[in-house]
Tab-separated table of C-alpha atoms in Angstrom:
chain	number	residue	atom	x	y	z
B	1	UNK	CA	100.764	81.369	57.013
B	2	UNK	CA	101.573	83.149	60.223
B	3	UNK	CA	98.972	84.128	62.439
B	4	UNK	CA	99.522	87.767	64.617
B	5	UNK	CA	98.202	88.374	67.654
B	6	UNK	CA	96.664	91.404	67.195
B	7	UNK	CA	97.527	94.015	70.822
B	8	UNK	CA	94.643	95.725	72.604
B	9	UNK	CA	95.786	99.442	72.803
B	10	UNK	CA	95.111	100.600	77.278
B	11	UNK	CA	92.731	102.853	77.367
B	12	UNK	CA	93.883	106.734	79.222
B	13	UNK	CA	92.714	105.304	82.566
B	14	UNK	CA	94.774	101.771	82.234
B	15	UNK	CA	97.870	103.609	80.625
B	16	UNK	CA	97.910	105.668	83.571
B	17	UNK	CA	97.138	103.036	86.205
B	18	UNK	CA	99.450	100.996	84.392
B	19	UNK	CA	102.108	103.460	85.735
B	20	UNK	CA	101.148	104.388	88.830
B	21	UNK	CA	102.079	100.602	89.641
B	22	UNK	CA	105.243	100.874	88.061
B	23	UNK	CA	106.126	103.981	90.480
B	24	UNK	CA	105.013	101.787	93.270
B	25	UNK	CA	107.656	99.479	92.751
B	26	UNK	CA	109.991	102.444	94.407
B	27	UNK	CA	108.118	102.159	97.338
B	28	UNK	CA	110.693	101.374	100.308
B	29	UNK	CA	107.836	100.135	102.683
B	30	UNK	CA	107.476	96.538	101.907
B	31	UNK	CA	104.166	96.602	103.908
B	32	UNK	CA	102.174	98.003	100.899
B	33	UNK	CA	103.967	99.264	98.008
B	34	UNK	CA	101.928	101.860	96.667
B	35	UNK	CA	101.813	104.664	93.417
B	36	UNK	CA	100.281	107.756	92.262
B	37	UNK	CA	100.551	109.562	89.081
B	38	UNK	CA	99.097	113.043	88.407
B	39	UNK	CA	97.717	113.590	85.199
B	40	UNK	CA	96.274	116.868	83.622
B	41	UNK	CA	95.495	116.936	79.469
B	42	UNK	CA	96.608	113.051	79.246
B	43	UNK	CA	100.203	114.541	80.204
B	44	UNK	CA	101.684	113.011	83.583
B	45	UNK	CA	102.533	116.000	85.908
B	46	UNK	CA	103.954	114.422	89.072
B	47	UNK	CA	104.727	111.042	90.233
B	48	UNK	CA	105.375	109.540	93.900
B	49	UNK	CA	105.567	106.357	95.788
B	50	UNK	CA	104.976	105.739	99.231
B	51	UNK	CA	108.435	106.145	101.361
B	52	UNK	CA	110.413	107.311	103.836
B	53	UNK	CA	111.515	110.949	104.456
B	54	UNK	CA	114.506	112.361	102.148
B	55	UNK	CA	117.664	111.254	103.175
B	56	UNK	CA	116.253	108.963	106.555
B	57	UNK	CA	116.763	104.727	106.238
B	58	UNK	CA	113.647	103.170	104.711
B	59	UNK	CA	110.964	100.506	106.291
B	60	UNK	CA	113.158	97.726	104.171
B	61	UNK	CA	116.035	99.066	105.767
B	62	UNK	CA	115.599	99.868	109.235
B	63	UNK	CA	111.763	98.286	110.140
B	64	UNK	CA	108.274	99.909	111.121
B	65	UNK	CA	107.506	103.041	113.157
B	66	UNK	CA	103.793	101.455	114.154
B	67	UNK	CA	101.156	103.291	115.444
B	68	UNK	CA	97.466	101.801	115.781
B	69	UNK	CA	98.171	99.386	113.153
B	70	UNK	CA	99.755	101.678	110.742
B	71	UNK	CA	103.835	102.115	109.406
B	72	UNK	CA	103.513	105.933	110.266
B	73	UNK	CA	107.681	106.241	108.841
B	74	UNK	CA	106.483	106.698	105.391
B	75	UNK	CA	104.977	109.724	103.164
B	76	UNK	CA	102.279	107.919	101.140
B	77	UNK	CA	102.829	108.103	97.090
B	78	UNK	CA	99.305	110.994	96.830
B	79	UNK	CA	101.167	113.210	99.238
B	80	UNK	CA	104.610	112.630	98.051
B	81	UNK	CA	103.349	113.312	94.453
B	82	UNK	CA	101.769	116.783	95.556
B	83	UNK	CA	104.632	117.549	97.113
B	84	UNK	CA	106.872	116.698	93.823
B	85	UNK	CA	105.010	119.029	92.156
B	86	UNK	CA	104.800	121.462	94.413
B	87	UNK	CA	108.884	121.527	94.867
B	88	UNK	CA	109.304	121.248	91.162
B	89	UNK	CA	106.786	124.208	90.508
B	90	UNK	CA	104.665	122.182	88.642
B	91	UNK	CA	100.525	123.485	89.470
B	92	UNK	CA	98.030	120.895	89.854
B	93	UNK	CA	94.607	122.513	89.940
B	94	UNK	CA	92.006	120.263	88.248
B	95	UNK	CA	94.120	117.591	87.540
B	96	UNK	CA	93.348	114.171	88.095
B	97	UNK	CA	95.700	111.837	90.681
B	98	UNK	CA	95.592	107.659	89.304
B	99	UNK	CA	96.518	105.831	92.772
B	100	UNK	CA	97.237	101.873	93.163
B	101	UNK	CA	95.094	101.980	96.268
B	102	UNK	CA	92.609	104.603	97.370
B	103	UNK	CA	93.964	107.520	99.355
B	104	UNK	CA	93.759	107.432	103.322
B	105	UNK	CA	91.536	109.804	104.721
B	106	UNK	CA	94.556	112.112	105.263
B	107	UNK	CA	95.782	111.993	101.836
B	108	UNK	CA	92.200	112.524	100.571
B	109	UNK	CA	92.397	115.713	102.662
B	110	UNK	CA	95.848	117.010	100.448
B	111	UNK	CA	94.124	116.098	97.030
B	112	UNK	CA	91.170	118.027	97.754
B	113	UNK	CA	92.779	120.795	99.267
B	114	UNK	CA	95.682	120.848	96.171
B	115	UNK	CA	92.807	121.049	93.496
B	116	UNK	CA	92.837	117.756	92.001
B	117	UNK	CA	88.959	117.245	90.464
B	118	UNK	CA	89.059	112.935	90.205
B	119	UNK	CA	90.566	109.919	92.056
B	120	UNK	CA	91.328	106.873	90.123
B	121	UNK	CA	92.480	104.257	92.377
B	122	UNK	CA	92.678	100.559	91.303
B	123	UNK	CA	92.265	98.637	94.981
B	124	UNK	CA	90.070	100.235	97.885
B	125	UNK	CA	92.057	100.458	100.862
B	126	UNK	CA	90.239	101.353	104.079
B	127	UNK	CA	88.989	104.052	104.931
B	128	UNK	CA	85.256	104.863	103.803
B	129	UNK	CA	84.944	108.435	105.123
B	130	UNK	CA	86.486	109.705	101.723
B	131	UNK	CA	83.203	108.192	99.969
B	132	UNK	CA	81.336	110.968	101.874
B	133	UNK	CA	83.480	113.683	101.591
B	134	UNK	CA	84.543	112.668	97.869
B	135	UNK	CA	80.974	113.940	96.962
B	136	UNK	CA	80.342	116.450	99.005
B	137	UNK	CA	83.187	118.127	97.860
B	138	UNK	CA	83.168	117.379	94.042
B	139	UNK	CA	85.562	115.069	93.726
B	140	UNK	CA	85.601	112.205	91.366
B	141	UNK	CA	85.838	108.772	92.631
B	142	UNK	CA	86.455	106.262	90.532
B	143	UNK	CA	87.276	102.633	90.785
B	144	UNK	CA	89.231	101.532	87.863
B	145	UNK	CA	88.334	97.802	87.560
């Protein structure tokens, strides 16, 4: 008799985390690799990975640009996924963005301002002003465990 091991389907929110941290293995910053996928109606609309700017050398490549603690020579992966979608024509209004780690206060900034309704982040990274601000302007935050 042969036993199966029967597979636990992901849920939306895993599936999607699931592959935001496959785009983070793009990232070119080996200080934290880090991915974001933009999702709207279960459909993935954008994708990005923290890294350098088009056509420059990469962190791995060429080192840190530092600045209070921070590699500064990088887009991060929420910013450089807005921006794929904006390039590619792609609108994002009251989508949802699935992040590896939650968005820097800057980066919080562009998703709010793009008109993505809920962050889904798997690790917190930082900086706790986007608690705040997450509420106050009607953004979902949510920690996938």
């Amino acid at each position: 008799m042969t036993m199966t091991k029967e597979k636990t389907r992901a849920s939306w929110g895993q599936y999607f985390m699931n592959i935001a941290t496959e785009v983070a293995t793009r990232s070119t910053c080996d200080r934290k690799h880090v991915g974001a996928v933009i999702v709207r109606d279960k459909t993935i609309l954008s994708t990005g990975y923290n890294g350098s700017i088009k056509g420059l050398p990469h962190c791995d490549e060429l080192g840190h640009e530092m600045i209070d603690g921070h590699c500064v020579r990088t887009t991060h992966a929420e910013a450089n996924a807005i921006v794929q979608a904006a390039k590619n024509g792609v609108a994002i209004k009251d989508a949802e963005i699935y992040v590896t780690a939650s968005p820097c206060y800057h980066c919080f900034k562009l998703i709010a301002n793009s008109g993505i309704i809920a962050i889904y982040y798997d690790e917190f990274y930082r900086d706790e002003r986007i608690l705040n601000h997450a509420e106050e302007a009607g953004i979902a935050l949510i920690h996938l465990d």
